[in-house]
CSV table of C-alpha atoms and ligand atoms in Angstrom, one decimal:
chain,number,residue,atom,x,y,z
A,1005,MET,CA,-28.8,41.1,-30.6
A,1006,THR,CA,-28.5,40.9,-26.9
A,1007,PRO,CA,-25.4,39.1,-25.9
A,1008,ILE,CA,-25.9,35.6,-24.6
A,1009,SER,CA,-25.0,35.4,-21.0
A,1010,HIS,CA,-26.0,31.9,-19.8
A,1011,MET,CA,-24.0,28.8,-19.6
A,1012,GLU,CA,-26.8,26.5,-20.9
A,1013,THR,CA,-27.2,28.7,-24.0
A,1014,LEU,CA,-23.5,29.2,-24.7
A,1015,ALA,CA,-22.8,25.5,-24.4
A,1016,ILE,CA,-25.1,24.9,-27.4
A,1017,HIS,CA,-24.3,28.0,-29.5
A,1018,ALA,CA,-20.9,29.5,-28.6
A,1019,GLY,CA,-18.5,29.2,-31.6
A,1020,GLN,CA,-21.2,27.3,-33.5
A,1021,SER,CA,-23.4,29.5,-35.7
A,1022,PRO,CA,-24.9,27.7,-38.7
A,1023,ASP,CA,-22.3,26.9,-41.4
A,1024,PRO,CA,-22.5,29.8,-43.9
A,1025,ALA,CA,-21.9,27.6,-46.9
A,1026,THR,CA,-24.6,25.0,-46.3
A,1027,GLY,CA,-26.7,26.1,-43.3
A,1028,ALA,CA,-25.5,23.0,-41.3
A,1029,VAL,CA,-26.7,23.7,-37.7
A,1030,ILE,CA,-23.9,21.5,-36.3
A,1031,PRO,CA,-20.3,22.4,-37.1
A,1032,PRO,CA,-19.0,19.9,-39.7
A,1033,VAL,CA,-16.1,17.6,-39.0
A,1034,TYR,CA,-13.5,19.2,-41.2
A,1035,MET,CA,-11.4,16.1,-41.9
A,1036,THR,CA,-8.6,17.9,-43.8
A,1037,SER,CA,-4.9,18.5,-43.2
A,1038,THR,CA,-4.5,21.3,-45.6
A,1039,TYR,CA,-6.5,24.1,-47.4
A,1040,ALA,CA,-6.3,25.3,-51.0
A,1041,GLN,CA,-4.9,28.8,-51.3
A,1042,GLU,CA,-6.4,31.3,-53.9
A,1043,HIS,CA,-2.9,32.9,-54.4
A,1044,VAL,CA,0.3,32.3,-52.7
A,1045,GLY,CA,-0.2,33.0,-49.1
A,1046,VAL,CA,-3.9,34.0,-49.6
A,1047,THR,CA,-6.1,31.7,-47.5
A,1048,LYS,CA,-9.6,31.7,-46.0
A,1049,GLY,CA,-7.9,31.8,-42.6
A,1050,PHE,CA,-6.7,28.2,-42.6
A,1051,ASP,CA,-3.6,26.9,-44.1
A,1052,TYR,CA,-2.6,23.7,-42.3
A,1053,SER,CA,-4.6,21.8,-39.6
A,1054,ARG,CA,-1.9,21.7,-36.9
A,1055,THR,CA,-2.1,25.4,-36.9
A,1056,ALA,CA,-5.8,25.8,-37.1
A,1057,ASN,CA,-8.9,23.6,-38.1
A,1058,PRO,CA,-12.6,25.0,-38.2
A,1059,THR,CA,-13.9,22.2,-36.0
A,1060,ARG,CA,-11.2,22.8,-33.4
A,1061,LEU,CA,-11.8,26.5,-33.6
A,1062,ALA,CA,-15.5,26.0,-32.8
A,1063,LEU,CA,-14.6,24.0,-29.7
A,1064,GLU,CA,-11.9,26.5,-28.6
A,1065,GLN,CA,-14.4,29.4,-28.9
A,1066,CYS,CA,-17.0,27.4,-27.0
A,1067,LEU,CA,-14.7,26.5,-24.2
A,1068,ALA,CA,-13.5,30.1,-23.9
A,1069,ALA,CA,-17.1,31.3,-23.6
A,1070,LEU,CA,-18.0,28.8,-20.9
A,1071,GLU,CA,-14.9,29.7,-18.8
A,1072,GLY,CA,-15.2,33.4,-19.4
A,1073,LEU,CA,-18.8,33.8,-18.7
A,1074,GLU,CA,-18.3,35.8,-15.4
A,1075,LEU,CA,-15.6,37.9,-16.9
A,1076,LYS,CA,-16.2,41.4,-18.4
A,1077,GLN,CA,-13.8,40.7,-21.2
A,1078,PRO,CA,-13.4,37.9,-23.8
A,1079,ALA,CA,-11.5,34.7,-22.7
A,1080,TYR,CA,-9.3,32.7,-25.1
A,1081,GLY,CA,-9.4,28.9,-25.5
A,1082,LEU,CA,-7.0,26.3,-26.9
A,1083,ALA,CA,-7.7,22.6,-27.4
A,1084,PHE,CA,-5.2,19.9,-27.1
A,1085,SER,CA,-5.0,16.1,-27.7
A,1086,SER,CA,-5.2,15.2,-24.1
A,1087,GLY,CA,-5.3,16.9,-20.6
A,1088,MET,CA,-1.7,16.0,-20.2
A,1089,ALA,CA,-0.7,17.6,-23.6
A,1090,ALA,CA,-2.5,20.8,-22.3
A,1091,ILE,CA,-0.7,20.7,-19.1
A,1092,ASP,CA,2.7,20.0,-20.8
A,1093,THR,CA,2.2,22.9,-23.2
A,1094,LEU,CA,1.3,25.3,-20.4
A,1095,LEU,CA,4.4,24.3,-18.4
A,1096,ARG,CA,6.5,25.4,-21.4
A,1097,LEU,CA,5.9,29.0,-20.1
A,1098,ILE,CA,8.2,28.0,-17.1
A,1099,LYS,CA,12.0,28.3,-17.5
A,1100,PRO,CA,14.9,26.3,-16.0
A,1101,GLY,CA,15.5,27.5,-12.4
A,1102,GLU,CA,12.0,28.7,-11.9
A,1103,HIS,CA,9.7,27.0,-9.3
A,1104,VAL,CA,6.2,25.6,-9.4
A,1105,LEU,CA,4.2,25.3,-6.2
A,1106,ALA,CA,1.6,22.5,-6.5
A,1107,SER,CA,-1.1,20.8,-4.5
A,1108,ASN,CA,0.1,17.7,-2.7
A,1109,ASP,CA,-3.0,16.0,-4.0
A,1110,VAL,CA,-2.5,16.7,-7.7
A,1111,TYR,CA,-3.7,14.3,-10.5
A,1112,GLY,CA,-1.2,11.4,-10.6
A,1113,GLY,CA,-0.3,12.1,-14.3
A,1114,THR,CA,0.4,15.7,-13.5
A,1115,TYR,CA,2.7,14.6,-10.6
A,1116,ARG,CA,4.4,12.1,-13.0
A,1117,LEU,CA,4.9,14.9,-15.7
A,1118,PHE,CA,6.3,17.4,-13.1
A,1119,GLU,CA,8.5,14.9,-11.2
A,1120,HIS,CA,9.7,12.5,-13.8
A,1121,VAL,CA,9.8,14.6,-17.0
A,1122,LEU,CA,9.9,18.3,-16.4
A,1123,LYS,CA,12.2,18.2,-13.4
A,1124,ASP,CA,15.0,16.9,-15.7
A,1125,TYR,CA,14.7,20.2,-17.6
A,1126,GLY,CA,15.6,22.2,-14.5
A,1127,ILE,CA,12.2,23.2,-13.4
A,1128,LYS,CA,11.7,23.0,-9.5
A,1129,PHE,CA,8.6,21.7,-8.0
A,1130,SER,CA,7.2,21.4,-4.5
A,1131,TYR,CA,3.9,20.1,-3.1
A,1132,ILE,CA,1.8,21.3,-0.3
A,1133,ASP,CA,-1.7,21.2,1.1
A,1134,VAL,CA,-3.4,24.0,-0.7
A,1135,SER,CA,-6.5,24.0,1.3
A,1136,ASN,CA,-4.3,26.1,3.8
A,1137,PRO,CA,-3.8,29.5,2.2
A,1138,ASN,CA,-1.3,30.6,4.9
A,1139,LEU,CA,0.9,27.6,4.3
A,1140,LEU,CA,0.7,28.3,0.6
A,1141,GLU,CA,1.7,31.9,1.0
A,1142,ASN,CA,4.6,30.9,3.2
A,1143,SER,CA,5.7,28.3,0.6
A,1144,LEU,CA,6.2,30.9,-2.1
A,1145,LEU,CA,9.9,31.2,-3.1
A,1146,PRO,CA,11.7,34.1,-4.8
A,1147,GLU,CA,11.8,32.0,-7.9
A,1148,THR,CA,8.2,30.8,-7.8
A,1149,ARG,CA,6.6,31.4,-11.2
A,1150,LEU,CA,3.5,29.3,-11.1
A,1151,VAL,CA,1.0,28.1,-8.5
A,1152,TRP,CA,-0.8,24.9,-9.6
A,1153,LEU,CA,-4.2,24.2,-8.1
A,1154,GLU,CA,-6.8,21.5,-8.4
A,1155,THR,CA,-10.1,21.9,-6.6
A,1156,PRO,CA,-11.7,19.6,-5.7
A,1157,THR,CA,-8.7,17.3,-5.7
A,1158,ASN,CA,-8.5,13.8,-6.8
A,1159,PRO,CA,-9.3,11.5,-4.9
A,1160,LEU,CA,-9.4,13.3,-1.5
A,1161,LEU,CA,-11.7,16.1,-2.7
A,1162,LYS,CA,-9.8,18.9,-0.8
A,1163,ILE,CA,-11.0,22.4,-1.6
A,1164,ALA,CA,-8.6,25.3,-2.4
A,1165,ASP,CA,-9.9,28.8,-2.0
A,1166,ILE,CA,-9.2,30.1,-5.6
A,1167,LEU,CA,-10.1,33.8,-4.7
A,1168,GLU,CA,-8.1,34.0,-1.5
A,1169,ILE,CA,-5.1,32.2,-3.0
A,1170,SER,CA,-5.0,34.3,-6.2
A,1171,ARG,CA,-5.3,37.4,-4.1
A,1172,ARG,CA,-2.4,36.5,-1.9
A,1173,VAL,CA,-0.2,35.2,-4.7
A,1174,LYS,CA,-0.8,38.4,-6.8
A,1175,SER,CA,-0.1,40.7,-3.8
A,1176,ARG,CA,3.2,38.9,-3.3
A,1177,SER,CA,4.0,39.3,-7.0
A,1178,PRO,CA,1.9,39.9,-10.1
A,1179,GLN,CA,4.5,37.9,-12.0
A,1180,ILE,CA,3.5,34.7,-10.3
A,1181,LEU,CA,0.9,32.8,-12.4
A,1182,VAL,CA,-2.0,30.9,-11.0
A,1183,ALA,CA,-3.4,28.0,-12.9
A,1184,VAL,CA,-6.4,25.8,-11.9
A,1185,ASP,CA,-7.1,22.4,-13.2
A,1186,ASN,CA,-10.9,22.6,-13.3
A,1187,THR,CA,-11.5,19.1,-14.6
A,1188,PHE,CA,-13.4,17.9,-11.5
A,1189,ALA,CA,-15.8,20.9,-11.3
A,1190,SER,CA,-16.3,21.8,-15.0
A,1191,PRO,CA,-17.2,25.4,-15.9
A,1192,HIS,CA,-20.8,24.8,-15.0
A,1193,LEU,CA,-19.9,24.5,-11.3
A,1194,GLN,CA,-16.8,26.7,-11.0
A,1195,GLN,CA,-15.2,29.5,-13.0
A,1196,PRO,CA,-11.6,30.1,-11.8
A,1197,LEU,CA,-10.8,33.0,-14.2
A,1198,ALA,CA,-13.4,35.1,-12.5
A,1199,LEU,CA,-12.0,34.3,-9.1
A,1200,GLY,CA,-8.5,35.6,-10.1
A,1201,ALA,CA,-6.7,32.7,-11.8
A,1202,ASP,CA,-4.7,33.3,-14.9
A,1203,PHE,CA,-5.2,29.9,-16.5
A,1204,VAL,CA,-7.8,27.2,-16.5
A,1205,VAL,CA,-6.9,23.7,-17.6
A,1206,HIS,CA,-9.2,20.8,-18.5
A,1207,SER,CA,-9.1,17.2,-19.2
A,1208,THR,CA,-11.9,17.5,-21.6
A,1209,THR,CA,-11.9,13.6,-21.5
A,1210,LYS,CA,-14.0,13.9,-18.3
A,1211,TYR,CA,-17.1,16.1,-17.7
A,1212,LEU,CA,-16.9,18.3,-20.7
A,1213,GLY,CA,-16.8,15.3,-23.2
A,1214,GLY,CA,-19.0,13.6,-20.6
A,1215,HIS,CA,-19.5,10.2,-22.4
A,1216,SER,CA,-16.2,8.4,-21.9
A,1217,ASP,CA,-15.6,8.2,-25.7
A,1218,VAL,CA,-12.8,10.7,-26.4
A,1219,ILE,CA,-9.5,12.0,-24.9
A,1220,GLY,CA,-8.9,15.7,-24.9
A,1221,GLY,CA,-7.5,18.7,-23.1
A,1222,ALA,CA,-7.8,22.5,-23.0
A,1223,ILE,CA,-6.4,25.8,-21.7
A,1224,VAL,CA,-8.5,28.9,-21.2
A,1225,MET,CA,-7.1,32.3,-20.3
A,1226,LYS,CA,-8.1,35.9,-20.1
A,1227,ASP,CA,-4.8,37.5,-21.1
A,1228,ARG,CA,-4.2,38.1,-24.8
A,1229,ALA,CA,-0.4,38.0,-24.6
A,1230,SER,CA,-0.5,34.6,-22.9
A,1231,TYR,CA,-2.9,33.4,-25.6
A,1232,GLU,CA,-0.6,34.4,-28.4
A,1233,ARG,CA,2.3,32.6,-26.7
A,1234,LEU,CA,0.4,29.5,-26.1
A,1235,ARG,CA,-1.2,29.4,-29.5
A,1236,TYR,CA,2.4,29.6,-30.8
A,1237,LEU,CA,3.4,26.8,-28.5
A,1238,GLN,CA,0.3,24.7,-29.5
A,1239,ASN,CA,1.4,24.9,-33.1
A,1240,ALA,CA,5.1,24.5,-32.3
A,1241,VAL,CA,4.7,21.5,-30.1
A,1242,GLY,CA,1.9,20.1,-32.1
A,1243,ALA,CA,-0.2,18.1,-29.5
A,1244,VAL,CA,-3.5,19.1,-31.2
A,1245,PRO,CA,-6.8,17.1,-31.3
A,1246,GLY,CA,-8.2,15.7,-34.5
A,1247,PRO,CA,-11.5,17.2,-35.9
A,1248,MET,CA,-13.6,14.1,-34.9
A,1249,ASP,CA,-12.4,14.3,-31.3
A,1250,CYS,CA,-13.3,18.1,-31.2
A,1251,TRP,CA,-16.7,17.3,-32.6
A,1252,LEU,CA,-17.3,14.6,-29.9
A,1253,ILE,CA,-16.3,17.1,-27.2
A,1254,LEU,CA,-18.6,19.9,-28.6
A,1255,ARG,CA,-21.4,17.4,-28.8
A,1256,GLY,CA,-20.9,16.4,-25.1
A,1257,ILE,CA,-20.6,20.1,-24.0
A,1258,LYS,CA,-24.2,20.8,-25.2
A,1259,THR,CA,-25.6,18.9,-22.2
A,1260,LEU,CA,-23.0,19.9,-19.7
A,1261,SER,CA,-25.3,21.9,-17.5
A,1262,LEU,CA,-28.0,19.2,-17.4
A,1263,ARG,CA,-25.5,16.5,-16.7
A,1264,MET,CA,-23.6,18.5,-13.9
A,1265,GLU,CA,-26.8,19.2,-12.1
A,1266,ARG,CA,-27.9,15.5,-12.1
A,1267,HIS,CA,-24.3,14.3,-11.3
A,1268,SER,CA,-24.4,16.7,-8.3
A,1269,THR,CA,-27.9,15.8,-7.0
A,1270,ASN,CA,-27.1,12.1,-7.4
A,1271,ALA,CA,-23.8,12.5,-5.6
A,1272,VAL,CA,-25.4,14.3,-2.6
A,1273,LYS,CA,-27.8,11.5,-2.2
A,1274,VAL,CA,-25.1,8.8,-2.6
A,1275,SER,CA,-23.0,10.6,0.0
A,1276,GLU,CA,-25.9,10.9,2.4
A,1277,TYR,CA,-26.7,7.2,1.9
A,1278,LEU,CA,-23.1,6.2,2.6
A,1279,CYS,CA,-22.9,8.4,5.7
A,1280,GLY,CA,-25.7,6.3,7.2
A,1281,HIS,CA,-24.2,2.9,6.4
A,1282,SER,CA,-22.6,0.9,9.3
A,1283,ALA,CA,-19.8,-0.4,7.1
A,1284,VAL,CA,-18.6,3.1,6.4
A,1285,GLU,CA,-15.9,4.8,8.3
A,1286,GLN,CA,-15.8,8.2,6.5
A,1287,VAL,CA,-17.5,9.8,3.6
A,1288,ILE,CA,-15.6,12.6,1.7
A,1289,TYR,CA,-17.8,14.9,-0.3
A,1290,PRO,CA,-17.5,18.8,-0.4
A,1291,GLY,CA,-21.3,19.0,-0.2
A,1292,LEU,CA,-21.4,17.5,3.3
A,1293,ASP,CA,-21.3,20.1,6.0
A,1294,ILE,CA,-18.7,18.0,7.9
A,1295,HIS,CA,-16.3,18.4,5.0
A,1296,PRO,CA,-13.5,20.9,6.0
A,1297,GLY,CA,-13.8,22.7,2.7
A,1298,HIS,CA,-17.6,22.9,2.7
A,1299,GLU,CA,-17.8,26.7,3.2
A,1300,VAL,CA,-15.3,27.5,0.6
A,1301,ALA,CA,-16.9,25.0,-1.8
A,1302,LYS,CA,-20.3,26.7,-1.2
A,1303,LYS,CA,-18.7,30.1,-2.0
A,1304,GLN,CA,-17.0,29.1,-5.2
A,1305,MET,CA,-19.1,26.3,-6.7
A,1306,LYS,CA,-22.6,26.2,-7.9
A,1307,MET,CA,-23.2,22.6,-6.7
A,1308,PHE,CA,-20.6,20.1,-5.4
A,1309,GLY,CA,-20.0,17.8,-8.3
A,1310,GLY,CA,-20.3,14.1,-9.0
A,1311,MET,CA,-17.2,12.7,-7.2
A,1312,VAL,CA,-17.5,11.0,-3.9
A,1313,SER,CA,-14.8,9.1,-1.9
A,1314,VAL,CA,-15.4,6.7,0.9
A,1315,ILE,CA,-13.2,4.9,3.5
A,1316,LEU,CA,-14.7,1.7,4.7
A,1317,LYS,CA,-14.3,0.3,8.2
A,1318,GLY,CA,-13.0,-3.0,6.7
A,1319,GLY,CA,-10.0,-1.2,5.1
A,1320,GLU,CA,-8.4,-2.4,1.9
A,1321,ASN,CA,-10.1,-5.9,1.8
A,1322,ALA,CA,-13.6,-4.3,2.2
A,1323,ALA,CA,-12.7,-1.8,-0.5
A,1324,ARG,CA,-11.6,-4.4,-3.0
A,1325,LYS,CA,-14.7,-6.5,-2.3
A,1326,MET,CA,-17.1,-3.5,-2.6
A,1327,VAL,CA,-15.8,-2.4,-6.0
A,1328,GLU,CA,-16.0,-5.9,-7.4
A,1329,ALA,CA,-19.5,-6.4,-6.2
A,1330,THR,CA,-21.3,-3.5,-7.8
A,1331,ARG,CA,-23.2,-4.1,-11.0
A,1332,ILE,CA,-24.1,-0.6,-12.3
A,1333,PHE,CA,-21.0,1.1,-11.0
A,1334,ALA,CA,-18.4,-0.3,-13.4
A,1335,LEU,CA,-15.0,-1.0,-11.9
A,1336,ALA,CA,-12.8,1.4,-14.0
A,1337,GLU,CA,-10.4,4.3,-13.9
A,1338,SER,CA,-11.4,7.7,-15.3
A,1339,LEU,CA,-14.5,9.8,-14.3
A,1340,GLY,CA,-17.0,12.3,-15.5
A,1341,GLY,CA,-19.0,10.2,-17.9
A,1342,VAL,CA,-22.7,9.7,-17.8
A,1343,GLU,CA,-22.2,6.2,-16.4
A,1344,SER,CA,-21.3,5.5,-12.8
A,1345,LEU,CA,-17.7,4.3,-12.1
A,1346,ILE,CA,-16.0,2.9,-9.0
A,1347,GLU,CA,-12.4,2.2,-8.2
A,1348,VAL,CA,-9.7,1.8,-5.5
A,1349,PRO,CA,-7.2,4.6,-6.1
A,1350,ALA,CA,-4.3,3.1,-4.1
A,1351,ALA,CA,-4.3,0.1,-6.4
A,1352,MET,CA,-5.5,1.7,-9.7
A,1353,THR,CA,-5.4,5.5,-10.6
A,1354,HIS,CA,-2.9,6.2,-7.8
A,1355,ALA,CA,-0.8,3.1,-7.8
A,1356,SER,CA,2.2,5.1,-9.4
A,1357,VAL,CA,2.3,7.6,-6.5
A,1358,ALA,CA,2.7,5.0,-3.7
A,1359,GLY,CA,5.6,6.2,-1.4
A,1360,SER,CA,5.3,9.8,-2.7
A,1361,PRO,CA,3.7,12.8,-1.0
A,1362,LEU,CA,0.5,11.9,-3.0
A,1363,GLU,CA,0.1,8.4,-1.5
A,1364,VAL,CA,-3.6,7.8,-0.7
A,1365,PRO,CA,-5.2,5.4,2.0
A,1366,ALA,CA,-5.3,1.9,0.8
A,1367,GLY,CA,-8.9,1.5,1.9
A,1368,LEU,CA,-10.3,4.5,0.0
A,1369,VAL,CA,-12.9,3.9,-2.6
A,1370,ARG,CA,-13.6,6.6,-5.3
A,1371,LEU,CA,-16.9,6.9,-7.0
A,1372,SER,CA,-17.7,8.8,-10.1
A,1373,VAL,CA,-21.5,9.1,-9.7
A,1374,GLY,CA,-23.3,9.1,-13.1
A,1375,ILE,CA,-26.6,10.3,-14.2
A,1376,GLU,CA,-28.6,7.0,-13.9
A,1377,ASN,CA,-31.7,6.8,-11.7
A,1378,ILE,CA,-30.6,7.4,-8.1
A,1379,ASP,CA,-32.7,4.6,-6.7
A,1380,ASP,CA,-30.9,2.1,-9.0
A,1381,LEU,CA,-27.5,3.6,-7.9
A,1382,ILE,CA,-28.2,3.3,-4.2
A,1383,ALA,CA,-29.7,-0.2,-4.5
A,1384,ASP,CA,-26.5,-1.2,-6.3
A,1385,LEU,CA,-24.3,0.2,-3.5
A,1386,ASP,CA,-26.6,-1.2,-0.8
A,1387,ASN,CA,-26.2,-4.7,-2.4
A,1388,ALA,CA,-22.4,-4.4,-2.7
A,1389,LEU,CA,-22.1,-3.2,0.9
A,1390,SER,CA,-24.3,-5.9,2.3
A,1391,GLY,CA,-21.8,-8.6,1.2
A,1392,LEU,CA,-18.9,-7.2,3.2
B,723,PLP,C1,-7.7,12.9,-16.3
B,723,PLP,C2,-7.1,14.1,-15.7
B,723,PLP,C3,-6.0,14.8,-16.3
B,723,PLP,C4,-5.3,14.3,-17.5
B,723,PLP,O1,-6.1,14.3,-18.7
B,723,PLP,P1,-6.0,13.3,-19.9
B,723,PLP,O2,-7.1,13.7,-20.8
B,723,PLP,O3,-6.2,11.9,-19.3
B,723,PLP,O4,-4.7,13.5,-20.4
B,723,PLP,C5,-5.6,15.9,-15.6
B,723,PLP,N1,-6.2,16.4,-14.5
B,723,PLP,C6,-7.2,15.8,-14.0
B,723,PLP,C7,-7.8,16.4,-12.7
B,723,PLP,C8,-7.7,14.7,-14.5
B,723,PLP,O5,-8.8,14.0,-13.9
């Protein structure tokens, strides 16, 4: 058989050949904690579900295929009970005294884990604007062991040049690891491993699951030794997802490409609409040619994704009024589901980073543009903005 080499096909089939026992086309939900052994220590490949579970394995193989698509070698995937569990497990590769250089616009939960949990274990962290590769290169310390990127970032949608940064970091020292949190782009739009990163991390809660009905996380990598170590840590630490959660994420992934394309075309139209509105001060979207990261985004992303941020002329009051006036855009945290969401990061998702290097403008509104009809979405925004 010719190898499958397209995202849309792999999303539906990778890790999911029909069940040999029954012919079931969709991987069953293996709701079992343990597995009968034929003789002492003789198993069919599974002995305990923290270590391995067939539904989880299907998800792990599918995620690896999606992130490894542009590589000439297999990639390896591991699933976790949340995006934070994946990040925490990956950070266990870092030892006391070592340094992590991260984006100054990281996900708030990642910042909290780094600053308020892992710092107590002797790991050092610093935060910089990673859209500037010179600054990044100059900020590497002799003890730097990991560079942590998100691109686009949340909620300011800054773009980091994954290829350029990986090249510079590796030429400084091949020992420094590069990890990319690819949650905002999804593998359909961006494949960091092919651009030189060592690890891709996901909150599968967002675009991969895609339906706001499950919490999950993942790590994908191309190096077998890292995979063996992280699989060991996955089992040793134990933050694994249940089989039903894995099944929901697998089901969501089947439509990833269709969804990402619609999220992106809708977001382009929403950003263009907002650019033309008199109540709007600034629209932040990597697909706009005025965005400082537009050229890099064009180079490393297939489309520009579904997240749009906007600063209103009326500041914080106008922001709060707008998000409470929409009817289709639900006022809620999170992102990446089929439904449109709207929020004020300074008061909601980013309230915990006030006063830190991650503080965001109080008048910023973040939109997770869903896959609904674009005319309905724009009418909803138009109505909300007309009341300001
Ligand atoms: C949501 C999110 C996380 C954390 O994932 P959970 O599944 O909520 O634990 C990490 N990174 C980014 C960019 C996120 O949006």
